[in-house]
XYZ file of C-alpha atoms in Angstrom:
409
model
C -0.013 0.005 -0.025
C 0.065 1.125 -0.217
C 0.580 2.555 2.613
C -0.446 -0.609 3.093
C 9.757 -5.638 9.194
C 12.314 -7.273 9.778
C 15.063 -9.728 8.782
C 17.125 -10.965 11.582
C 20.225 -12.965 11.132
C 21.401 -15.085 14.056
C 24.063 -17.748 13.749
C 22.989 -20.808 15.672
C 24.980 -23.948 16.288
C 23.439 -27.275 17.304
C 24.938 -27.184 20.720
C 24.568 -23.478 21.384
C 24.466 -19.967 19.988
C 27.400 -18.036 18.501
C 27.346 -14.330 19.309
C 27.890 -12.149 16.329
C 30.048 -8.963 16.680
C 31.337 -6.509 14.094
C 34.533 -8.515 13.765
C 33.013 -11.921 14.537
C 32.253 -14.591 11.910
C 28.810 -15.134 10.357
C 29.889 -18.248 8.463
C 28.448 -21.600 9.240
C 31.544 -23.518 8.138
C 34.270 -21.693 9.867
C 35.214 -24.638 12.098
C 35.093 -27.077 9.266
C 31.940 -28.741 10.427
C 29.557 -28.906 7.486
C 26.530 -29.736 9.723
C 26.518 -26.298 11.409
C 23.651 -24.053 10.380
C 23.032 -20.420 10.067
C 19.516 -19.277 11.090
C 18.183 -16.332 9.163
C 15.043 -14.858 10.939
C 12.933 -12.726 8.705
C 11.178 -10.175 10.740
C 7.791 -8.801 9.689
C 6.581 -5.263 10.525
C 2.848 -4.761 9.933
C -0.338 -3.808 11.805
C -1.082 -7.004 13.563
C -3.688 -5.452 15.858
C -6.180 -2.740 15.223
C -8.467 -1.838 12.301
C -5.967 -2.922 9.657
C -4.939 -6.184 11.266
C -6.705 -8.294 8.650
C -4.102 -7.132 6.099
C -1.243 -7.254 8.573
C -1.875 -10.826 9.506
C -2.022 -11.848 5.807
C 1.351 -10.249 5.309
C 2.930 -12.000 8.321
C 1.527 -15.467 7.363
C 2.683 -15.092 3.767
C 6.255 -14.400 4.890
C 6.127 -17.272 7.233
C 5.077 -19.561 4.418
C 8.040 -18.269 2.240
C 10.402 -19.173 5.128
C 8.920 -22.660 5.461
C 9.036 -23.356 1.786
C 12.710 -22.262 1.635
C 13.539 -24.624 4.423
C 11.738 -27.565 2.873
C 13.452 -26.913 -0.498
C 16.749 -26.204 1.215
C 16.845 -23.174 -0.990
C 19.945 -21.788 0.728
C 22.413 -24.614 1.640
C 23.340 -24.356 5.261
C 20.783 -21.733 6.153
C 17.459 -22.160 8.077
C 14.843 -19.405 7.771
C 12.520 -18.235 10.546
C 10.354 -15.273 11.092
C 9.683 -12.816 13.867
C 6.775 -10.366 13.735
C 6.508 -6.838 15.017
C 3.237 -4.948 15.344
C 3.319 -1.349 14.276
C -0.505 -0.822 14.649
C -0.328 1.342 11.497
C 1.244 4.063 13.652
C 4.460 5.737 12.299
C 6.019 6.169 15.752
C 5.582 2.471 16.528
C 7.156 1.562 13.186
C 10.182 3.748 13.876
C 10.527 2.212 17.391
C 10.442 -1.279 15.789
C 13.072 -0.200 13.288
C 15.331 1.332 15.920
C 15.137 -1.703 18.144
C 16.113 -4.040 15.303
C 19.009 -1.770 14.107
C 20.419 -1.799 17.544
C 20.932 -5.559 17.364
C 23.828 -6.616 15.241
C 22.027 -9.770 14.097
C 19.415 -8.018 12.058
C 20.065 -7.870 8.339
C 16.871 -6.795 6.532
C 13.029 -6.342 6.750
C 9.726 -7.187 5.121
C 7.072 -4.443 5.407
C 5.551 -2.173 6.417
C 1.989 -1.970 5.116
C 1.491 1.760 5.365
C 3.496 4.420 3.435
C 3.359 6.760 6.427
C 4.902 4.093 8.630
C 7.574 3.479 6.063
C 8.491 7.122 5.988
C 9.313 6.857 9.718
C 11.471 3.797 9.246
C 13.480 4.442 6.082
C 16.176 6.659 7.494
C 16.745 4.342 10.466
C 17.336 1.349 8.269
C 19.430 3.268 5.753
C 21.962 4.310 8.386
C 22.457 0.686 9.309
C 22.553 -0.678 5.677
C 19.398 -2.671 6.601
C 17.345 -3.579 3.608
C 13.577 -3.430 3.686
C 11.173 -4.833 1.056
C 7.552 -3.540 1.343
C 4.713 -5.633 -0.205
C 2.210 -2.769 0.030
C 3.693 0.815 0.163
C 2.553 2.855 -2.903
C 3.580 6.461 -2.088
C 5.994 7.509 -4.888
C 8.196 9.689 -2.673
C 9.437 6.703 -0.696
C 11.548 5.536 -3.650
C 11.715 8.539 -6.065
C 12.025 11.484 -3.618
C 9.719 14.327 -2.730
C 10.263 16.064 -6.066
C 9.142 13.108 -8.183
C 6.048 14.984 -9.472
C 8.150 17.557 -11.110
C 10.221 14.909 -12.918
C 13.154 15.243 -10.592
C 13.367 11.650 -9.346
C 16.054 10.800 -6.863
C 16.189 7.657 -4.780
C 16.373 8.766 -1.114
C 17.446 5.408 0.399
C 19.276 2.626 -1.382
C 18.014 0.143 1.266
C 14.239 0.557 0.248
C 12.596 -1.796 -2.107
C 8.957 -2.714 -2.789
C 7.049 -5.404 -4.751
C 3.875 -3.311 -5.045
C 3.643 -0.680 -7.806
C 3.318 2.989 -6.917
C 0.387 5.402 -6.730
C 1.761 7.126 -9.828
C 0.588 4.041 -11.648
C -2.484 3.073 -9.469
C -4.025 6.574 -9.359
C -3.769 7.058 -13.131
C -5.036 3.572 -13.774
C -8.125 4.187 -11.609
C -8.871 7.467 -13.311
C -8.559 5.910 -16.721
C -10.928 3.078 -15.815
C -13.398 5.542 -14.327
C -13.350 7.791 -17.357
C -12.869 5.324 -20.247
C -14.560 2.166 -19.016
C -17.168 3.281 -16.485
C -17.877 6.522 -18.456
C -17.851 8.757 -15.371
C -17.496 12.416 -15.960
C -18.228 14.242 -12.655
C -16.374 12.830 -9.626
C -16.323 13.959 -6.012
C -12.870 13.367 -4.437
C -12.412 12.573 -0.719
C -9.237 11.650 1.136
C -8.313 10.779 4.682
C -5.487 13.329 4.965
C -2.872 10.487 5.463
C 0.261 9.996 3.332
C -1.219 7.172 1.159
C -4.814 8.426 0.936
C -4.057 12.055 0.087
C -1.308 11.159 -2.377
C -3.405 8.604 -4.214
C -6.416 11.002 -4.393
C -4.184 13.770 -5.804
C -2.806 11.625 -8.585
C -6.279 10.298 -9.451
C -7.745 13.766 -9.638
C -4.943 15.132 -11.875
C -5.346 12.241 -14.332
C -9.116 12.419 -14.339
C -9.013 16.092 -15.200
C -6.417 15.528 -17.839
C -8.681 12.969 -19.468
C -11.490 15.552 -19.712
C -13.432 14.717 -16.525
C -14.507 17.233 -13.924
C -13.845 17.133 -10.160
C -17.084 18.640 -8.907
C -15.903 18.839 -5.281
C -13.276 17.723 -2.734
C -13.293 17.064 0.934
C -11.317 15.391 3.654
C -12.301 13.099 6.567
C -10.490 12.145 9.694
C -9.278 8.587 10.391
C -11.242 6.680 13.149
C -14.231 9.058 12.883
C -17.527 7.511 11.876
C -19.828 10.299 11.001
C -19.424 11.425 7.361
C -22.919 12.642 6.789
C -21.699 16.150 6.056
C -19.465 14.901 3.214
C -22.265 12.651 1.992
C -24.573 15.627 1.748
C -21.994 17.530 -0.278
C -21.706 14.607 -2.670
C -25.501 14.514 -3.125
C -25.786 18.323 -3.742
C -22.723 18.388 -6.126
C -24.450 16.276 -8.829
C -21.462 13.947 -8.864
C -21.886 10.696 -10.844
C -19.179 9.000 -8.804
C -16.993 9.360 -5.761
C -13.248 8.609 -5.463
C -11.934 7.958 -1.951
C -8.194 7.928 -0.992
C -8.003 6.117 2.268
C -8.472 2.762 4.018
C -11.402 0.398 4.305
C -12.707 1.227 7.740
C -13.597 4.779 6.744
C -14.230 3.901 3.154
C -17.062 1.417 3.987
C -18.750 3.912 6.268
C -18.351 6.677 3.582
C -19.928 4.514 0.981
C -22.805 3.636 3.309
C -23.584 7.266 4.208
C -23.262 8.545 0.638
C -25.939 6.073 -0.394
C -28.066 6.919 2.631
C -27.959 10.593 1.602
C -29.627 9.612 -1.604
C -26.564 9.736 -3.900
C -26.862 6.340 -5.674
C -23.405 6.559 -7.158
C -20.340 4.280 -6.922
C -17.537 4.917 -4.541
C -14.096 3.943 -5.848
C -10.833 3.665 -3.961
C -7.384 2.176 -4.095
C -6.034 -1.063 -2.655
C -6.601 0.455 0.779
C -10.339 -0.408 0.564
C -9.914 -3.659 -1.256
C -10.798 -5.919 1.634
C -13.993 -7.768 2.785
C -14.079 -5.441 5.768
C -14.968 -2.600 3.439
C -18.196 -4.345 2.579
C -18.912 -5.355 6.150
C -18.484 -1.767 7.330
C -21.452 -0.650 5.239
C -25.025 -1.229 6.408
C -26.318 -0.453 2.996
C -25.645 -2.575 -0.124
C -22.614 -1.128 -1.794
C -22.843 -3.349 -4.862
C -21.248 -1.388 -7.770
C -18.469 0.132 -5.595
C -14.987 -0.233 -7.069
C -11.453 -0.590 -5.986
C -8.081 -0.975 -7.671
C -5.318 -3.168 -6.356
C -1.826 -3.912 -7.458
C -1.223 -7.006 -9.517
C -3.638 -9.505 -10.952
C -5.946 -11.618 -8.813
C -3.725 -14.220 -7.100
C -6.218 -16.976 -7.619
C -6.115 -16.403 -11.448
C -2.317 -16.492 -11.824
C -0.821 -19.713 -12.872
C 2.289 -18.617 -10.982
C 0.243 -18.356 -7.735
C -1.391 -21.830 -7.693
C 1.238 -23.385 -5.565
C 1.172 -20.390 -3.128
C -2.584 -20.676 -2.732
C -2.355 -24.438 -2.175
C 0.521 -24.179 0.353
C -1.130 -21.293 2.214
C -4.298 -23.291 2.669
C -2.288 -26.407 3.863
C -0.819 -24.385 6.684
C -4.384 -23.583 8.067
C -3.567 -19.976 8.994
C -6.250 -18.281 10.978
C -6.395 -15.323 8.564
C -6.557 -15.240 4.771
C -3.502 -13.965 2.814
C -5.532 -10.924 1.722
C -4.661 -8.285 -0.847
C -0.858 -8.372 -0.148
C -0.200 -12.054 0.478
C 1.387 -12.758 -2.886
C 3.451 -9.631 -2.671
C 4.546 -10.358 0.846
C 5.665 -13.880 -0.182
C 7.619 -12.395 -3.103
C 9.160 -9.795 -0.821
C 10.437 -12.473 1.540
C 11.503 -14.623 -1.313
C 13.609 -11.732 -2.772
C 15.438 -11.512 0.527
C 15.886 -15.241 0.580
C 17.341 -15.029 -2.940
C 19.656 -12.148 -1.818
C 20.901 -14.278 1.094
C 21.503 -17.128 -1.286
C 23.599 -14.913 -3.642
C 25.603 -13.414 -0.822
C 26.326 -16.809 0.737
C 27.274 -18.348 -2.665
C 29.610 -15.452 -3.392
C 31.371 -16.003 -0.033
C 32.190 -19.674 -0.179
C 28.823 -20.705 1.316
C 29.092 -18.338 4.352
C 27.399 -15.017 5.263
C 30.065 -12.359 5.658
C 30.445 -9.814 8.459
C 29.123 -7.049 6.155
C 26.126 -9.169 5.201
C 23.614 -6.217 5.588
C 25.280 -4.228 2.896
C 25.890 -7.198 0.724
C 22.214 -8.267 0.914
C 21.074 -4.758 0.048
C 23.283 -4.844 -3.027
C 22.129 -8.271 -3.990
C 18.469 -7.283 -3.739
C 18.874 -4.734 -6.425
C 19.919 -7.538 -8.817
C 17.325 -10.281 -7.974
C 15.228 -11.567 -10.711
C 12.865 -14.597 -10.440
C 9.435 -15.798 -11.378
C 7.359 -15.223 -8.218
C 3.819 -15.566 -7.091
C 2.785 -12.265 -8.635
C 4.796 -12.718 -11.824
C 8.307 -11.557 -12.615
C 10.064 -10.108 -9.583
C 12.833 -7.510 -10.128
C 13.549 -3.939 -9.104
C 14.441 -0.871 -11.104
C 16.986 1.792 -10.272
C 14.666 3.276 -7.622
C 13.926 0.001 -5.864
C 10.487 -0.055 -7.359
C 9.038 -3.187 -8.752
C 9.187 -3.634 -12.517
C 5.818 -5.397 -12.454
C 3.048 -2.908 -13.278
C 0.048 -5.231 -13.297
C -3.229 -3.842 -11.754
C -6.809 -4.927 -11.405
C -10.151 -3.270 -10.878
C -12.544 -4.985 -8.489
C -16.243 -4.394 -8.159
C -18.600 -5.340 -5.330
C -21.170 -7.799 -6.728
C -23.675 -9.611 -4.510
C -21.704 -8.494 -1.395
C -18.281 -9.716 -2.456
C -15.322 -8.302 -4.479
C -15.046 -9.548 -7.994
C -12.281 -8.787 -10.606
C -13.736 -6.926 -13.577
C -10.676 -5.643 -15.316
C -6.911 -6.421 -15.350
C -4.101 -4.934 -17.388
C -0.423 -4.186 -17.397
C -0.184 -0.448 -17.237
C 1.818 1.335 -19.813
C 2.694 4.996 -19.557
């Protein structure tokens, strides 16, 4: 996300633990015993409690699955993967605290997460100072990888340690506007955002593209996260004559907004980004929201030949929560780290070197493999090269895919 973590390396020996220091060895074969193992713990930073926990738990479980598959396949000789999860509650300060705690421990070499772009902003600098790589499966704010001046064409990567498997809002916002205008034939949209990094950024990009195409933004407004009464905004939508609403934000507020817009008498669809693509969006609305729309990064996991094994393996683990919108991207994020670890170890005679953090970051920039979500690789900004997106629509009380394409500028 989006707006929708952490890789810990510890070296374990069968009879005890080997403490790592700046000058100590990270190799599993230093004493000549080929049976000694290195344990790489992939930490996960996501909202595991709170209103966005459904997404966070899916992220955590998918990373856990990647670790288990790597172990079964012996993907990296001499290395066992485990995970440890950290709850940021979708709060930037909590994310920063998690990042700081992990950086302070010499054994941590990388991260998966977070979900939210605002949380990522608080963590990036902490990780970068420690050469600690992070791969987000959900962040979509362009500034995270291309700098604050990206909109003016002056792109500059702020942190070489930051990567993501989800495409950016530059792509998602424009894709949504083009679908609304060209496919759904909407011409008068009312734009609402939640004033957060992800929501406000996505809404801005959508509005710019919608107007460029010839559509009219008949009104704009903002709501506050965790509030529940949006009747004032709903009334404005009704009186504006809008034939549609676009919402930049998350599903807890998005579902309520859709509900209240329809209760106000405006029988128009509400569209949002991947932040509302969750069953909880539908459950939050007391009024039928059939016809509402969302975009999400990638193609429907269930429809991808490359994802069949992931879906099967996930089900076999009997996780309490579904993999959700970011499961495939979380698995691929973890697998990219696993592949980077594999490369670094192979280049160092089967051992992980003392400067493994920096080496893993460097190797991440060069990974390329066929993942759950398709081809996984990163460009010069650390952004995914995969620009597949899908439009979903609520039909009979459930999200159904209605349009997918690979976005081209």
